[in-house]
Structure formats: C-alpha cells, structure tokens
C-alpha cells in the first residue's frame, strides 16, 4: 500500500507540474501577444488631420495624421497601433524633437512618401501683430515600406526658411510633374494662402519657387469678426487635398472657419490644372465642425472621405477621425452619408 501510494503520488505530482507549467507558459505567451497588439475602433482614436493610405500590395489601410504616429487596419473598423514611424535628423532645421502635424502617406514610383508639417519651437523666424512665429515647414520623408521607417532625403529644405508653411499634400499635374500643394500660414501674411511648388522627379527636393493658387479671402463661406466687430472673410487656410471627379474635373477640398465653427469647403479649377483659376463653391461641403479631409478608395471600390470632428472641451481640442461616403460620378464632389465600417 505504501509503495503504491508513493508511485501514484509521484506520477500525479509530475502530471500536475506538466499541466501547471504548460498552462503557465501558454498563458504567458498569449498574454504577451495580446499586450503587443492593441486594436481600437476608429471613433475611439484621438487624431487630427487623419489621412488613410489604402495599400493594395499589402491589402492594408494605413492611417496617420497630426502627432506623427501610424495605425493599420484590414477592415477600417479596428486599428492596430499607434506606431512611431519617423526618423528625423536632430541636426537639421527641425531640431531634436519637432512637432509633427498633418502627416500624409503617398505611394509613388515604388516608394512611400511621408508629407508632413514639422515645427521647431526653439527657433523664432518672425514676430507679426504680437505673435512669435516658430520655424515651421512642410517637408517630405521616404521609405521602402508603408510601415516605415520614414527618413529625410538629400535636400535640407523644400520651402523658404523665413515663411511658416504647413499641410503639404501631393499631386501630379497635367504636365506629368510632381507638386507639393501647401498653405502659407496666415500668422505671417495675415491672409492665408494655398500655393504649389514643383518637386524633383524623386521628390527629394523642390524646384524654383512657390506659386499662389488662391487666398483665404477668396472664400465666400468662411467668416470672422475683425478687431472692430466687422464681418470679414476668415484668414485661415488649412488642409488642402486634390481630387478629380469621374468626368475629369479637378477639385480641392480645404478647411477654414465660420466664426468658431471648423468648416470645410471645396474649389474647382476652371483650367483643369493646378494653375486654375480656382472657383470657390458658395457653401461648405461637410457638416459643421468637420474638416481637414482627404479622399481614398476602399479595396471594394467605395470612395470615402476621412475627416476629423472638432470639439472644444475645457479649453482643449478634442478631435476624432470619421469617414463619409462620397460620390464623384458627376462634375462635383457630393458627400452622401457617414460610413460605418
């Protein structure tokens, strides 16, 4: 009886150890995997200026924006991230820790390009109307993969160092040349503009000087009060993004304000080129407090607009990505309804 009990106990004990430790290691591995991967619904992500690249090679959606981080998704509903994907040069004009705004991803000639606004808050380039203007400019980084890392190319700057520029985006015009379209910030010129500059064939730098496309004051829908209480056009230009309708009409969505309401409008080029002239639509294109949009096609062929909602809570901006279905079948961009993946 004693020997039998001893053998039984030892075998049972060994078996229990195997189960316990096997379960422990399996659980530990599973927990580690779960901690490394975090999936978030798109409407639970706090993000300004969301831009989504639908990468056909990987059948993956990549989203970036202000803050310089990256999320990825297979279905537009649940997003993995955020990931840090930029590697800037601390010895460049950006400094060691630049702010990153309005990042966009663009696939072009077997590379992936990261258009973004970088700000070095330690460098003041001007003072206008009592505002100290920080060194801020649109710039382009490059990577072999949509997941980065995105690194600087050879040219140290794309736009003049003495001008604050932001929200650079990408377009190939009818001359088959690449361009950056960007905002020259109202803080310095007091009437924000949207401009274009030609890029080198590999996007590693810019060519010649920027050219004016239109001014904030050209907008019939944006409004603000001047220092005397008069009703005047708003001076902000923000978030340009180019598109073509299915009939070949060239359009641009861009954002400003109607008093304290963040608002997006649209303009169309009469010539069908970046040179315009740009004719502004009379009314905004999106509901109030939505703006800084861009357009992309889903893998099943839907055209969507990504924007962020804008709300002020206790003195802080609360901004969340949203998607809208759009129709480009005619001569104009028409927003149909919110898209819920």
Short mmCIF file of C-alpha atoms in Angstrom, two decimals:
data_model
loop_
_atom_site.label_atom_id
_atom_site.label_comp_id
_atom_site.label_asym_id
_atom_site.label_seq_id
_atom_site.Cartn_x
_atom_site.Cartn_y
_atom_site.Cartn_z
CA UNK A 1 0.00 0.00 0.00
CA UNK A 2 2.76 2.43 0.84
CA UNK A 3 4.72 1.78 -2.38
CA UNK A 4 1.59 2.07 -4.49
CA UNK A 5 0.69 5.31 -2.78
CA UNK A 6 4.21 6.64 -3.32
CA UNK A 7 4.24 5.80 -7.05
CA UNK A 8 0.76 7.22 -7.55
CA UNK A 9 1.62 10.44 -5.77
CA UNK A 10 4.84 10.95 -7.73
CA UNK A 11 3.18 10.34 -11.09
CA UNK A 12 0.28 12.57 -10.18
CA UNK A 13 2.66 15.25 -8.99
CA UNK A 14 4.68 15.15 -12.23
CA UNK A 15 1.49 15.29 -14.28
CA UNK A 16 0.23 18.25 -12.33
CA UNK A 17 3.53 20.05 -12.82
CA UNK A 18 3.34 19.50 -16.57
CA UNK A 19 -0.20 20.84 -16.71
CA UNK A 20 0.55 23.80 -14.48
CA UNK A 21 3.77 24.87 -16.16
CA UNK A 22 2.47 24.12 -19.64
CA UNK A 23 -0.58 26.24 -18.93
CA UNK A 24 1.60 28.93 -17.40
CA UNK A 25 3.86 29.19 -20.46
CA UNK A 26 0.95 29.10 -22.88
CA UNK A 27 -0.91 31.76 -20.91
CA UNK A 28 2.22 33.88 -20.66
CA UNK A 29 2.82 33.69 -24.40
CA UNK A 30 -0.79 34.51 -25.17
CA UNK A 31 -0.82 37.43 -22.74
CA UNK A 32 2.40 38.78 -24.22
CA UNK A 33 0.93 38.63 -27.72
CA UNK A 34 -2.24 40.35 -26.60
CA UNK A 35 -0.28 43.13 -24.90
CA UNK A 36 1.78 43.75 -28.04
CA UNK A 37 -1.27 44.07 -30.27
CA UNK A 38 -3.96 46.57 -29.36
CA UNK A 39 -6.97 47.06 -31.65
CA UNK A 40 -9.02 50.26 -31.38
CA UNK A 41 -12.24 51.30 -33.17
CA UNK A 42 -11.62 54.29 -35.42
CA UNK A 43 -14.06 56.51 -33.50
CA UNK A 44 -12.12 55.86 -30.26
CA UNK A 45 -8.84 57.20 -31.64
CA UNK A 46 -7.97 60.81 -30.84
CA UNK A 47 -6.37 62.14 -34.01
CA UNK A 48 -6.34 65.38 -36.01
CA UNK A 49 -6.00 65.50 -39.79
CA UNK A 50 -6.46 61.76 -40.45
CA UNK A 51 -5.07 60.52 -43.74
CA UNK A 52 -5.60 56.93 -44.92
CA UNK A 53 -3.48 55.11 -47.49
CA UNK A 54 -5.16 52.03 -48.98
CA UNK A 55 -2.11 49.94 -49.86
CA UNK A 56 -3.09 47.37 -52.47
CA UNK A 57 0.19 45.42 -52.17
CA UNK A 58 -0.47 44.53 -48.52
CA UNK A 59 -4.27 44.86 -48.64
CA UNK A 60 -3.90 47.05 -45.56
CA UNK A 61 -5.14 50.51 -44.66
CA UNK A 62 -2.57 52.80 -43.05
CA UNK A 63 -3.70 55.91 -41.15
CA UNK A 64 -1.59 58.79 -39.95
CA UNK A 65 -2.11 62.46 -39.09
CA UNK A 66 -1.01 65.03 -36.54
CA UNK A 67 1.36 63.56 -33.96
CA UNK A 68 3.38 61.56 -36.45
CA UNK A 69 2.17 58.09 -35.44
CA UNK A 70 0.75 55.31 -37.62
CA UNK A 71 -2.20 52.91 -37.29
CA UNK A 72 -3.03 49.98 -39.59
CA UNK A 73 -6.21 48.02 -40.28
CA UNK A 74 -7.59 45.33 -42.56
CA UNK A 75 -11.22 46.46 -42.34
CA UNK A 76 -11.25 50.21 -41.45
CA UNK A 77 -13.05 49.30 -38.22
CA UNK A 78 -10.37 48.08 -35.82
CA UNK A 79 -6.94 49.69 -35.90
CA UNK A 80 -3.63 48.38 -34.60
CA UNK A 81 -1.20 50.94 -33.17
CA UNK A 82 -0.04 53.56 -32.73
CA UNK A 83 3.46 53.02 -34.12
CA UNK A 84 6.31 55.52 -34.34
CA UNK A 85 7.47 55.55 -37.97
CA UNK A 86 9.59 58.70 -38.48
CA UNK A 87 13.35 59.12 -38.07
CA UNK A 88 14.25 62.80 -38.39
CA UNK A 89 17.73 64.32 -38.23
CA UNK A 90 18.29 66.13 -34.92
CA UNK A 91 20.98 68.27 -36.59
CA UNK A 92 18.56 69.54 -39.25
CA UNK A 93 16.42 72.68 -39.02
CA UNK A 94 13.71 70.57 -37.32
CA UNK A 95 15.79 70.16 -34.16
CA UNK A 96 15.85 67.10 -31.89
CA UNK A 97 12.14 66.85 -31.13
CA UNK A 98 9.97 68.51 -33.79
CA UNK A 99 6.21 68.75 -33.58
CA UNK A 100 4.57 66.81 -36.44
CA UNK A 101 1.27 67.96 -37.95
CA UNK A 102 -1.00 66.75 -40.73
CA UNK A 103 1.09 63.81 -41.92
CA UNK A 104 0.03 62.15 -45.19
CA UNK A 105 1.21 58.92 -46.86
CA UNK A 106 1.54 58.70 -50.66
CA UNK A 107 2.72 55.77 -52.77
CA UNK A 108 4.77 56.91 -55.78
CA UNK A 109 7.20 55.04 -58.07
CA UNK A 110 7.73 52.02 -55.78
CA UNK A 111 8.40 54.19 -52.74
CA UNK A 112 6.25 55.55 -49.93
CA UNK A 113 6.40 59.24 -49.08
CA UNK A 114 5.53 60.96 -45.83
CA UNK A 115 4.36 64.55 -46.34
CA UNK A 116 4.13 66.39 -43.01
CA UNK A 117 4.47 69.72 -41.24
CA UNK A 118 7.42 69.90 -38.84
CA UNK A 119 7.81 72.65 -36.23
CA UNK A 120 10.93 73.61 -34.29
CA UNK A 121 9.55 75.62 -31.38
CA UNK A 122 13.02 76.75 -30.31
CA UNK A 123 13.52 78.84 -33.45
CA UNK A 124 11.55 82.08 -33.97
CA UNK A 125 11.59 83.36 -37.55
CA UNK A 126 9.38 86.45 -37.21
CA UNK A 127 7.03 88.42 -34.99
CA UNK A 128 3.82 89.77 -36.55
CA UNK A 129 0.99 91.54 -34.71
CA UNK A 130 2.46 90.39 -31.41
CA UNK A 131 2.64 86.71 -32.47
CA UNK A 132 6.02 84.99 -32.34
CA UNK A 133 6.22 82.76 -35.40
CA UNK A 134 8.04 79.47 -34.95
CA UNK A 135 10.13 77.71 -37.60
CA UNK A 136 7.53 75.56 -39.34
CA UNK A 137 7.51 73.99 -42.78
CA UNK A 138 6.12 71.21 -44.94
CA UNK A 139 8.71 68.51 -45.64
CA UNK A 140 8.86 65.02 -47.20
CA UNK A 141 10.36 61.79 -45.84
CA UNK A 142 10.71 58.48 -47.71
CA UNK A 143 10.52 54.74 -47.04
CA UNK A 144 10.52 51.45 -48.95
CA UNK A 145 7.55 50.28 -46.86
CA UNK A 146 4.24 51.91 -45.86
CA UNK A 147 5.13 50.99 -42.27
CA UNK A 148 8.35 52.99 -42.40
CA UNK A 149 10.75 53.97 -41.10
CA UNK A 150 10.40 57.27 -42.97
CA UNK A 151 13.67 59.17 -43.29
CA UNK A 152 14.78 62.52 -44.75
CA UNK A 153 16.14 62.75 -48.29
CA UNK A 154 19.07 64.86 -49.51
CA UNK A 155 17.64 68.40 -49.66
CA UNK A 156 17.60 70.12 -46.26
CA UNK A 157 14.53 72.24 -47.05
CA UNK A 158 11.65 72.33 -49.53
CA UNK A 159 10.20 75.76 -48.77
CA UNK A 160 11.64 79.14 -47.68
CA UNK A 161 13.03 79.17 -44.15
CA UNK A 162 11.62 82.63 -43.45
CA UNK A 163 8.00 81.60 -44.14
CA UNK A 164 5.73 79.41 -41.97
CA UNK A 165 4.21 76.74 -44.24
CA UNK A 166 2.03 73.77 -43.41
CA UNK A 167 -0.28 70.95 -44.55
CA UNK A 168 1.66 69.90 -47.64
CA UNK A 169 -0.07 67.41 -49.94
CA UNK A 170 0.84 65.73 -53.26
CA UNK A 171 -0.41 65.98 -56.83
CA UNK A 172 0.77 65.02 -60.34
CA UNK A 173 -0.47 67.75 -62.69
CA UNK A 174 -1.31 67.51 -66.40
CA UNK A 175 2.36 68.24 -67.26
CA UNK A 176 3.20 64.92 -65.51
CA UNK A 177 5.35 66.76 -62.98
CA UNK A 178 5.01 66.18 -59.21
CA UNK A 179 3.97 69.09 -56.98
CA UNK A 180 3.54 69.87 -53.32
CA UNK A 181 0.45 71.94 -52.55
CA UNK A 182 0.67 73.68 -49.17
CA UNK A 183 -0.58 76.56 -47.02
CA UNK A 184 1.42 79.72 -46.37
CA UNK A 185 0.25 80.42 -42.84
CA UNK A 186 -1.90 83.43 -42.01
CA UNK A 187 0.14 84.22 -38.87
CA UNK A 188 2.71 85.96 -41.04
CA UNK A 189 0.83 87.15 -44.12
CA UNK A 190 -2.49 87.83 -42.28
CA UNK A 191 -4.40 86.35 -45.22
CA UNK A 192 -3.52 82.66 -45.55
CA UNK A 193 -2.84 81.28 -49.00
CA UNK A 194 -2.72 77.93 -50.77
CA UNK A 195 0.27 77.57 -53.07
CA UNK A 196 2.09 75.00 -55.20
CA UNK A 197 5.75 74.19 -55.72
CA UNK A 198 7.27 71.79 -58.23
CA UNK A 199 9.15 68.80 -56.82
CA UNK A 200 12.16 66.95 -58.19
CA UNK A 201 11.29 63.70 -60.02
CA UNK A 202 12.21 61.60 -56.95
CA UNK A 203 10.55 64.13 -54.56
CA UNK A 204 13.92 64.66 -52.84
CA UNK A 205 13.65 68.44 -53.06
CA UNK A 206 11.76 71.32 -54.65
CA UNK A 207 12.27 73.26 -57.90
CA UNK A 208 12.13 77.07 -58.23
CA UNK A 209 9.67 79.00 -56.04
CA UNK A 210 6.10 78.55 -54.83
CA UNK A 211 3.19 79.97 -56.81
CA UNK A 212 -0.07 81.35 -55.40
CA UNK A 213 -3.25 79.39 -56.18
CA UNK A 214 -5.74 81.34 -54.04
CA UNK A 215 -6.13 83.29 -50.79
CA UNK A 216 -8.28 82.68 -47.72
CA UNK A 217 -10.21 85.85 -48.52
CA UNK A 218 -11.37 84.32 -51.82
CA UNK A 219 -13.75 82.09 -49.88
CA UNK A 220 -17.41 83.14 -49.94
CA UNK A 221 -18.35 80.93 -46.98
CA UNK A 222 -15.65 81.46 -44.30
CA UNK A 223 -16.25 84.34 -41.89
CA UNK A 224 -14.82 86.03 -38.80
CA UNK A 225 -15.07 89.34 -36.93
CA UNK A 226 -12.25 91.85 -37.23
CA UNK A 227 -10.99 93.96 -34.33
CA UNK A 228 -13.79 96.48 -34.94
CA UNK A 229 -16.51 93.83 -34.96
CA UNK A 230 -16.99 93.89 -38.72
CA UNK A 231 -17.89 90.71 -40.60
CA UNK A 232 -14.95 89.74 -42.88
CA UNK A 233 -13.59 86.64 -44.62
CA UNK A 234 -11.66 84.31 -42.32
CA UNK A 235 -7.88 84.45 -42.77
CA UNK A 236 -7.13 80.73 -42.22
CA UNK A 237 -6.23 78.24 -44.96
CA UNK A 238 -5.87 74.65 -43.79
CA UNK A 239 -5.74 71.09 -45.11
CA UNK A 240 -5.77 71.26 -48.94
CA UNK A 241 -6.37 67.97 -50.74
CA UNK A 242 -6.69 67.46 -54.51
CA UNK A 243 -9.04 65.11 -56.36
CA UNK A 244 -10.59 64.51 -59.77
CA UNK A 245 -14.21 63.66 -60.47
CA UNK A 246 -15.03 60.82 -62.86
CA UNK A 247 -15.75 63.45 -65.54
CA UNK A 248 -12.17 64.74 -65.18
CA UNK A 249 -12.85 67.91 -63.19
CA UNK A 250 -10.05 68.95 -60.83
CA UNK A 251 -11.16 69.90 -57.32
CA UNK A 252 -9.63 70.80 -53.99
CA UNK A 253 -11.13 70.46 -50.53
CA UNK A 254 -9.73 72.80 -47.89
CA UNK A 255 -10.70 73.98 -44.42
CA UNK A 256 -11.20 77.27 -42.59
CA UNK A 257 -13.66 78.65 -40.03
CA UNK A 258 -17.11 80.23 -39.88
CA UNK A 259 -16.57 82.24 -36.71
CA UNK A 260 -15.82 79.47 -34.16
CA UNK A 261 -17.09 76.58 -36.32
CA UNK A 262 -14.46 74.43 -38.04
CA UNK A 263 -15.63 74.14 -41.66
CA UNK A 264 -14.56 72.53 -44.95
CA UNK A 265 -15.27 73.87 -48.42
CA UNK A 266 -14.35 72.97 -51.99
CA UNK A 267 -12.98 74.78 -55.04
CA UNK A 268 -12.72 73.70 -58.69
CA UNK A 269 -10.10 74.58 -61.29
CA UNK A 270 -11.51 76.08 -64.49
CA UNK A 271 -8.44 75.04 -66.49
CA UNK A 272 -8.27 71.54 -65.05
CA UNK A 273 -4.73 72.24 -63.83
CA UNK A 274 -3.20 73.47 -60.59
CA UNK A 275 -2.88 76.94 -62.11
CA UNK A 276 -6.65 77.40 -62.02
CA UNK A 277 -8.29 79.85 -61.80
CA UNK A 278 -9.87 78.30 -58.72
CA UNK A 279 -13.58 78.93 -58.32
CA UNK A 280 -14.86 78.59 -54.77
CA UNK A 281 -18.20 76.91 -54.11
CA UNK A 282 -20.64 79.16 -52.25
CA UNK A 283 -21.44 76.72 -49.42
CA UNK A 284 -19.38 74.38 -47.23
CA UNK A 285 -19.11 70.75 -48.30
CA UNK A 286 -19.22 68.97 -44.90
CA UNK A 287 -21.39 69.31 -41.78
CA UNK A 288 -20.32 71.88 -39.16
CA UNK A 289 -17.27 71.02 -37.04
CA UNK A 290 -15.79 68.53 -39.52
CA UNK A 291 -12.71 69.32 -41.57
CA UNK A 292 -9.20 68.69 -42.88
CA UNK A 293 -10.37 65.92 -45.19
CA UNK A 294 -8.83 63.61 -47.78
CA UNK A 295 -10.20 61.02 -50.21
CA UNK A 296 -9.32 57.37 -50.80
CA UNK A 297 -10.79 54.25 -52.38
CA UNK A 298 -11.52 51.13 -50.37
CA UNK A 299 -10.44 47.72 -51.64
CA UNK A 300 -14.04 47.03 -52.67
CA UNK A 301 -14.30 50.23 -54.72
CA UNK A 302 -16.04 52.75 -52.43
CA UNK A 303 -14.76 56.32 -52.39
CA UNK A 304 -14.51 57.64 -48.84
CA UNK A 305 -13.55 60.91 -47.23
CA UNK A 306 -11.69 60.88 -43.92
CA UNK A 307 -12.08 63.98 -41.75
CA UNK A 308 -11.84 64.77 -38.07
CA UNK A 309 -14.62 66.11 -35.90
CA UNK A 310 -13.78 69.19 -33.87
CA UNK A 311 -14.97 69.91 -30.35
CA UNK A 312 -13.53 72.12 -27.62
CA UNK A 313 -13.62 70.55 -24.14
CA UNK A 314 -12.26 72.51 -21.15
CA UNK A 315 -10.08 74.63 -23.41
CA UNK A 316 -8.64 71.67 -25.32
CA UNK A 317 -9.46 70.50 -28.85
CA UNK A 318 -10.99 67.00 -28.98
CA UNK A 319 -10.59 65.60 -32.49
CA UNK A 320 -11.63 62.16 -33.73
CA UNK A 321 -11.44 60.55 -37.22
CA UNK A 322 -14.67 59.98 -39.14
CA UNK A 323 -15.47 58.55 -42.56
CA UNK A 324 -18.05 59.71 -45.12
CA UNK A 325 -19.18 58.05 -48.34
CA UNK A 326 -18.77 60.37 -51.32
CA UNK A 327 -19.93 60.44 -54.94
CA UNK A 328 -17.54 61.60 -57.68
CA UNK A 329 -19.55 60.37 -60.65
CA UNK A 330 -20.53 63.85 -61.87
CA UNK A 331 -18.78 67.20 -62.11
CA UNK A 332 -18.84 67.78 -58.35
CA UNK A 333 -17.89 66.08 -55.12
CA UNK A 334 -21.04 65.07 -53.24
CA UNK A 335 -20.92 63.81 -49.66
CA UNK A 336 -23.59 61.14 -49.24
CA UNK A 337 -23.64 59.85 -45.66
CA UNK A 338 -21.39 58.78 -42.77
CA UNK A 339 -19.61 55.48 -43.40
CA UNK A 340 -19.65 52.93 -40.58
CA UNK A 341 -17.27 50.01 -41.24
#
